[in-house]
Short mmCIF file of C-alpha atoms in Angstrom, two decimals:
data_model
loop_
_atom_site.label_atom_id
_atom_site.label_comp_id
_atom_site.label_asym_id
_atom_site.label_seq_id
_atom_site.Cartn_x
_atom_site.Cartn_y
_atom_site.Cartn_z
CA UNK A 1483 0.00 0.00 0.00
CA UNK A 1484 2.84 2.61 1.36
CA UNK A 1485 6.48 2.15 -0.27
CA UNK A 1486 9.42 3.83 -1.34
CA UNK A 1487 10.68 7.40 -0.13
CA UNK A 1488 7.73 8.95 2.03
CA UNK A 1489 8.77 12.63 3.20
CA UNK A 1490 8.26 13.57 6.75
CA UNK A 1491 7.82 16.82 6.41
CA UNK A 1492 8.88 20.23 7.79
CA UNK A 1493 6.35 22.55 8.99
CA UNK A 1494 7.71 25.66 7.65
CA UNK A 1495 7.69 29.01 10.10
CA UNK A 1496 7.60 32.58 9.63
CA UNK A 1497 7.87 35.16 12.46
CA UNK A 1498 6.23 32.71 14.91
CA UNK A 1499 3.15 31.11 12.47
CA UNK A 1500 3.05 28.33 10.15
CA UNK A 1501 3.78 29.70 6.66
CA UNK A 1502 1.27 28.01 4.69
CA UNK A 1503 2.20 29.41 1.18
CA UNK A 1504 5.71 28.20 2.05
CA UNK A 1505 4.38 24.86 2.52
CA UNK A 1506 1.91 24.36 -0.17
CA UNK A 1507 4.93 25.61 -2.57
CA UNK A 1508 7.18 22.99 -0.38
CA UNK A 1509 4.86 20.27 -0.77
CA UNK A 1510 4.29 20.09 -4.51
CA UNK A 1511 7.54 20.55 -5.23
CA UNK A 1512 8.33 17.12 -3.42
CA UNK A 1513 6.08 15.30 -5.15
CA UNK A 1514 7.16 17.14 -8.32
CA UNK A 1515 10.79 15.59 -7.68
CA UNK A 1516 9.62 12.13 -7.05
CA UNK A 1517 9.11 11.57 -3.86
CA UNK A 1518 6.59 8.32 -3.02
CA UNK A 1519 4.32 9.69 -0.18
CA UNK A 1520 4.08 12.61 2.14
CA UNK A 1521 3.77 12.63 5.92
CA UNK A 1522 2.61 16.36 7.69
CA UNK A 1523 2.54 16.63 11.35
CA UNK A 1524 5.17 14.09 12.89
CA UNK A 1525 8.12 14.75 14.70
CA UNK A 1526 9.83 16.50 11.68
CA UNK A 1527 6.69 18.69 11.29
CA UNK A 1528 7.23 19.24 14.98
CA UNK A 1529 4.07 17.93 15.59
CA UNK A 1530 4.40 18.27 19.63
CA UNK A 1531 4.36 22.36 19.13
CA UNK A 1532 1.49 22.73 17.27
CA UNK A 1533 -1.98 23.65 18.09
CA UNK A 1534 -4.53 21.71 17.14
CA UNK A 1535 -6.03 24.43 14.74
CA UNK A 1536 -2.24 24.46 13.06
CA UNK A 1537 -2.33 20.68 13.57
CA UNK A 1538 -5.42 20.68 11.65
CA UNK A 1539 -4.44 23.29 8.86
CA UNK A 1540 -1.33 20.89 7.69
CA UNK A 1541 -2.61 18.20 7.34
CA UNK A 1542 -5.60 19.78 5.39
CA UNK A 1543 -3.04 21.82 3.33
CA UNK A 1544 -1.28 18.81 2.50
CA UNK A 1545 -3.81 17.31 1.01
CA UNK A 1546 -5.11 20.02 -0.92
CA UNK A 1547 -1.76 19.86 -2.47
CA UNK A 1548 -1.39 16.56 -3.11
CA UNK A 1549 -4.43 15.70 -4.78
CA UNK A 1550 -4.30 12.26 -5.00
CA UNK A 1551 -1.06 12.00 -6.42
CA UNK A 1552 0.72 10.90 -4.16
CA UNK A 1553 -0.39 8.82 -0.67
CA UNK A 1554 -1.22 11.49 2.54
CA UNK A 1555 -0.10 10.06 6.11
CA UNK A 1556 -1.36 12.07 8.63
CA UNK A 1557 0.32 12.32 11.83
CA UNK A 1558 -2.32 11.85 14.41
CA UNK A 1559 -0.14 10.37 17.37
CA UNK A 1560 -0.86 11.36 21.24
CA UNK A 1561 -0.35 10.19 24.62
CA UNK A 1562 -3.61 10.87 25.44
CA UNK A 1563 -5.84 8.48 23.35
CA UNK A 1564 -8.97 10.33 23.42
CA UNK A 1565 -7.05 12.94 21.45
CA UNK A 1566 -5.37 10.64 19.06
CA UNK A 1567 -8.93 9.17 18.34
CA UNK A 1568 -9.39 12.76 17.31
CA UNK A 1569 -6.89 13.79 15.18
CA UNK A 1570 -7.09 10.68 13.54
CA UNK A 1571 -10.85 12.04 12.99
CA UNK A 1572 -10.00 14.76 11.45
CA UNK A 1573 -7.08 13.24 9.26
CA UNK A 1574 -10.24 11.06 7.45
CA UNK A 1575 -12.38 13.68 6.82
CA UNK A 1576 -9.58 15.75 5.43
CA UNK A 1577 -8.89 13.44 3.07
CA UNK A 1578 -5.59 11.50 4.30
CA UNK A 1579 -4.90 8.20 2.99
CA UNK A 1580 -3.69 6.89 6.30
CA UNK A 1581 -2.92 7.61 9.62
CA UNK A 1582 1.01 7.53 11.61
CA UNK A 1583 0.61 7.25 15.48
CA UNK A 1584 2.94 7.27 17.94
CA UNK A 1585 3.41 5.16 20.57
CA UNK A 1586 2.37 6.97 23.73
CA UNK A 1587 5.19 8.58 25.39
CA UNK A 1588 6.22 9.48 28.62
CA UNK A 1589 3.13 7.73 30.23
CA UNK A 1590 4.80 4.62 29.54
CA UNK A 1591 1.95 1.52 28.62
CA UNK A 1592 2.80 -1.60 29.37
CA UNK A 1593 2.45 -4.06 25.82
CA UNK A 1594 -1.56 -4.26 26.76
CA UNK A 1595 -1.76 -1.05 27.30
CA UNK A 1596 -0.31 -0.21 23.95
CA UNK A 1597 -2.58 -2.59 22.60
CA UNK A 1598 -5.62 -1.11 24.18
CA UNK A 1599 -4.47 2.25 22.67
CA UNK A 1600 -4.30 1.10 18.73
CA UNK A 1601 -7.35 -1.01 19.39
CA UNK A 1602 -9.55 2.22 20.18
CA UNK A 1603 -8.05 4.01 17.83
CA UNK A 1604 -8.88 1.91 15.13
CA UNK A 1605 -12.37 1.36 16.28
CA UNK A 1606 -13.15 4.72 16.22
CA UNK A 1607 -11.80 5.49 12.44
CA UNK A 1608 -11.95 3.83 9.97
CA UNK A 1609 -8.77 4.58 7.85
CA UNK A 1610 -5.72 2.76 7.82
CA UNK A 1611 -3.09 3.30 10.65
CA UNK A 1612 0.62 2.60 10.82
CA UNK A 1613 2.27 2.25 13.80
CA UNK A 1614 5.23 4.56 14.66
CA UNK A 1615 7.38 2.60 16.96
CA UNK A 1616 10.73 5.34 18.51
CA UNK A 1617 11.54 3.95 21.62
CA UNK A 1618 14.86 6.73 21.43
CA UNK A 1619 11.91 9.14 21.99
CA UNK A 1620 9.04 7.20 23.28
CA UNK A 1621 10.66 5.41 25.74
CA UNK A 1622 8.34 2.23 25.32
CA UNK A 1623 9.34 -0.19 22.88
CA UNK A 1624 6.32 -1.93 20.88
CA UNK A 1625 6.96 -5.90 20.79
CA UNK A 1626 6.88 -7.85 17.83
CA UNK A 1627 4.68 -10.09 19.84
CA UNK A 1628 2.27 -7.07 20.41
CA UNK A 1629 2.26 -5.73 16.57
CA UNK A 1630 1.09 -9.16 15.19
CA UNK A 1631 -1.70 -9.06 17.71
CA UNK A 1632 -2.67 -5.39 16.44
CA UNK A 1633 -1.61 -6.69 12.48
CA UNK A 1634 -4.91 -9.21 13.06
CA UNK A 1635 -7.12 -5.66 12.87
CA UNK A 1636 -7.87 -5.17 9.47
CA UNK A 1637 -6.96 -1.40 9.26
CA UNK A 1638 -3.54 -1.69 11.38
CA UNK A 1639 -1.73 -1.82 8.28
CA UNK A 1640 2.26 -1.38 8.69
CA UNK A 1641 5.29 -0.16 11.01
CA UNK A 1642 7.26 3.03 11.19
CA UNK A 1643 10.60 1.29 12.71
CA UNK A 1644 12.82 3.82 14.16
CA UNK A 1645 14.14 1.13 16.18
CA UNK A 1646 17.81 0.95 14.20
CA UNK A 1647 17.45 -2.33 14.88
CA UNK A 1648 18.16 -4.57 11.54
CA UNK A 1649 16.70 -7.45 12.75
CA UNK A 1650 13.63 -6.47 13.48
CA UNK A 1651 11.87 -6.13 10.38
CA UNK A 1652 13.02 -9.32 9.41
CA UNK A 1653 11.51 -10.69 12.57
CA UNK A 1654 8.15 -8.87 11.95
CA UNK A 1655 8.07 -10.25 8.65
CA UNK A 1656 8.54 -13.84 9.45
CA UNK A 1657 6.00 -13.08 12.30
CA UNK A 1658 3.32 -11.09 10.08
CA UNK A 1659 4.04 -11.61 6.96
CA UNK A 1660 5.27 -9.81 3.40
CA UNK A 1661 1.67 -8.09 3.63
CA UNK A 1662 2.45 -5.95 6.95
CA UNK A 1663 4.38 -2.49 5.66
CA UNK A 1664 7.29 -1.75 7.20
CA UNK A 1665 9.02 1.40 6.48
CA UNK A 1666 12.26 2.57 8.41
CA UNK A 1667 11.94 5.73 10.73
CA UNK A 1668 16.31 6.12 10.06
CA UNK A 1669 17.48 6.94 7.14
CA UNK A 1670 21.38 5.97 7.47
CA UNK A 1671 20.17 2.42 7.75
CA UNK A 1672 17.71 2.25 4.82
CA UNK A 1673 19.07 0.10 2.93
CA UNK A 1674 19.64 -2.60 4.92
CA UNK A 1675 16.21 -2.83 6.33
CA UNK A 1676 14.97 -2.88 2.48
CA UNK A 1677 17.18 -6.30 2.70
CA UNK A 1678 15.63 -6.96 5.72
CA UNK A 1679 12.00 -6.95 4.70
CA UNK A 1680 11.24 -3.65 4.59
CA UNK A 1681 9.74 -1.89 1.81
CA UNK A 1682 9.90 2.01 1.83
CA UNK A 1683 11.01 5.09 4.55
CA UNK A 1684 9.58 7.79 6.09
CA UNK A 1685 12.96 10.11 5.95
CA UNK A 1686 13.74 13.22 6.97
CA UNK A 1687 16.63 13.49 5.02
CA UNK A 1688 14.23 13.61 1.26
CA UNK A 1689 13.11 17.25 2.83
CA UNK A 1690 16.19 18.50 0.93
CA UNK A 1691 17.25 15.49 -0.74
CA UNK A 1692 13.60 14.14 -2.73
CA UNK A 1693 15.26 13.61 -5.95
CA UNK A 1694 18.19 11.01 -4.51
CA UNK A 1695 16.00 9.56 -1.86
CA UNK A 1696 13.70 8.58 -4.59
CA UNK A 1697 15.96 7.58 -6.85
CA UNK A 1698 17.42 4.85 -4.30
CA UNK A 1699 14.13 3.31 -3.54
CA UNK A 1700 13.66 2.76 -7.40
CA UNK A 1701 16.70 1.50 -7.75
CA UNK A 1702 16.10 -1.35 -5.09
CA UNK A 1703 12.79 -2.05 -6.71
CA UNK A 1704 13.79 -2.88 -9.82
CA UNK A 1705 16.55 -4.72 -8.30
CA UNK A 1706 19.49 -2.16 -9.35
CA UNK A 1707 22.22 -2.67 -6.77
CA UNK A 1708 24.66 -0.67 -8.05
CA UNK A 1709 22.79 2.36 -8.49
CA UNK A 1710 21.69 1.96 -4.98
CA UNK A 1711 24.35 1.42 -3.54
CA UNK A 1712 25.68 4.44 -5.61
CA UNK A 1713 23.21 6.71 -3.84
CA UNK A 1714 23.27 5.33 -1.07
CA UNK A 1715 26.65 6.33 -0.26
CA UNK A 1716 26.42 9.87 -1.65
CA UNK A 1717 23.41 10.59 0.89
CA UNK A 1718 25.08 9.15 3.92
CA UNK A 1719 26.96 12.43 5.07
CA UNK A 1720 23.40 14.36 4.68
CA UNK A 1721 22.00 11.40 7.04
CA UNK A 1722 24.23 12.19 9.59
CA UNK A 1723 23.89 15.65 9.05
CA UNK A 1724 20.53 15.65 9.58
CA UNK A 1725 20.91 14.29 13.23
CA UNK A 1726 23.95 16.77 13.99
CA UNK A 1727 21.74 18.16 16.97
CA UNK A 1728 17.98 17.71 17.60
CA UNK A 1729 16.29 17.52 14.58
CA UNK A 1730 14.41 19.15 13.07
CA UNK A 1731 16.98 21.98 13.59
CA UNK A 1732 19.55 20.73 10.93
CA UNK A 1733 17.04 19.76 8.01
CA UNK A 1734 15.63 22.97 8.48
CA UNK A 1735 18.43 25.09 8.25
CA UNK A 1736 19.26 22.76 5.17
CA UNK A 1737 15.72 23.18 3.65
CA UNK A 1738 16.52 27.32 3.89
CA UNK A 1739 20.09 26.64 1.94
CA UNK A 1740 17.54 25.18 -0.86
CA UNK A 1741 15.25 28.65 -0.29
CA UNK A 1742 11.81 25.99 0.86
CA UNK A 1743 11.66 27.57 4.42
CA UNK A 1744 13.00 29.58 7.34
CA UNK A 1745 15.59 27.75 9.16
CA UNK A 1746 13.28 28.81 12.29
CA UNK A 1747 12.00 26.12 15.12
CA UNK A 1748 9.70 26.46 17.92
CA UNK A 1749 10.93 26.24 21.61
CA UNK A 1750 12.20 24.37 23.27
CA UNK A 1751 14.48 23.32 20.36
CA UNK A 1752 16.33 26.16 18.99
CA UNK A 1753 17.93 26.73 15.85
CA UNK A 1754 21.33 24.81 14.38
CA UNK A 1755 24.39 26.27 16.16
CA UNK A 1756 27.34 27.57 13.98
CA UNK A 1757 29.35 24.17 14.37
CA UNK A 1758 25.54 22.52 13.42
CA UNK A 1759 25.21 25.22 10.17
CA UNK A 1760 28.81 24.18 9.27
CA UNK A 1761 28.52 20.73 9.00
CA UNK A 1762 24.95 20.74 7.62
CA UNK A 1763 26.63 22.72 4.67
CA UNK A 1764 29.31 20.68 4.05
CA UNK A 1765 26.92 17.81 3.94
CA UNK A 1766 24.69 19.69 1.50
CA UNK A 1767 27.94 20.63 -0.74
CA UNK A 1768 29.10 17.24 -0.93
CA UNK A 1769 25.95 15.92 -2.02
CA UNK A 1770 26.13 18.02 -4.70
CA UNK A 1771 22.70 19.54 -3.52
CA UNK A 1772 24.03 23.54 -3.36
#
């Protein structure tokens, strides 16, 4: 259903409010380069910052922009599950073509209680969900064990696996089967979990990057090795780049190199330091992106 490179996006700021004519332009011209889907509101959108009204206004931007050409995964993640139940509301009757939640953090679930959480979710929306598992952020770490029991619901449709762990998806696979999607949450190690069962990303590093990002996924999927491994190897400095300090700091002061956005972020994260800026440009420059 979901494969290849699937942006998560930036949410693009100006003096303090989401620039939405910065997005719309920022959105279309992602899908215009290739990329495979498009994912407003997670952790790249910095999702945790937003009002629900700007909440609301991305992911309905998003898909005014997209307009069905390319697949729409909202981010509709909470601790709180009543509100998850509602943002996942409103992702439907936007339009979206799925929904990306978040394991609850900081309240910490045990396995059941993460179970309970996807179950109501689901049973209150019908649209397909995929799981976002970041234990680096989330603290809790979804079982395999748990996500075949949610994988028997018919609309818990795939993984976002921002576990960096390389065995996993080919765990989940044995466990689920070739039909669950599984799409990496880390871009340095994508192509490995391709190998590993997977069968797409959700990358922050195709905010600057759509073109090459894309590129590699087609590459794999028509079982071109050496081109992938080609691109693979140019994008690895702008992986690490990315993650020089909290993103989305880096990929935003990247995306304003390209002219797409402000390099500005919402408190508490700030913007990239000078060492950050540095290296982010060198990554950029190397890539041959400016």
């Amino acid at each position: 259903m979901f494969k290849g490179s699937i942006v998560a996006l930036i949410t693009p700021f100006r003096e303090g409010k989401v620039d939405a004519v910065a997005f719309k332009d920022f959105v279309d011209w992602q899908i215009k380069q290739g990329t495979h889907g498009v994912v407003p509101v997670g952790t790249t959108g910095e999702s945790p910052t937003l009002s629900h009204e700007e909440h609301r206004l991305v992911v309905s931007l998003t898909v005014e922009v997209a307009k069905g050409r390319v697949p729409v995964i909202a981010g509709t993640g909470s601790n709180s599950t009543e509100e998850a139940i509602a943002l996942t509301r409103h992702a439907k009757e936007a339009g979206a073509d799925a929904a990306l939640v978040v394991t609850p953090y900081y309240n910490k679930p045990s396995q059941e209680g993460l179970y309970q959480h996807y179950k109501a979710i689901h049973d209150a929306v019908d649209l397909p969900i995929i799981i976002y598992n970041i234990p680096g952020r989330s603290v809790i770490d979804m079982s395999v064990a748990t996500m075949a029991r949610l994988a028997k619901l018919p609309n818990i449709v795939g993984v976002k696996d921002a576990t960096a762990d390389l065995a996993r998806p080919l765990r989940t696979r044995v466990e689920i089967g070739p039909d669950f999607c599984q799409l990496s949450g880390e871009d340095a190690t994508v192509t490995g979990f391709l190998a590993q069962g997977g069968v797409g990303c959700i990358s922050v590093t195709a905010n600057v990057a759509p073109a090459l990002c894309s590129q590699l996924h087609e590459a794999w999927q028509r079982g071109d090795l050496v081109e992938m491994a080609r691109i693979r190897d140019i994008l690895l400095p702008l992986h690490q780049a990315m993650f020089v300090e909290t993103s989305p700091a880096p990929v935003k002061y990247a995306a304003s190199l390209l002219g797409k956005a402000t390099p500005d972020v919402r408190l508490p994260l700030v913007p990239c330091s000078a060492e950050g800026r540095t290296v982010v440009e060198a990554a950029m420059r190397k890539s041959g992106l400016i």
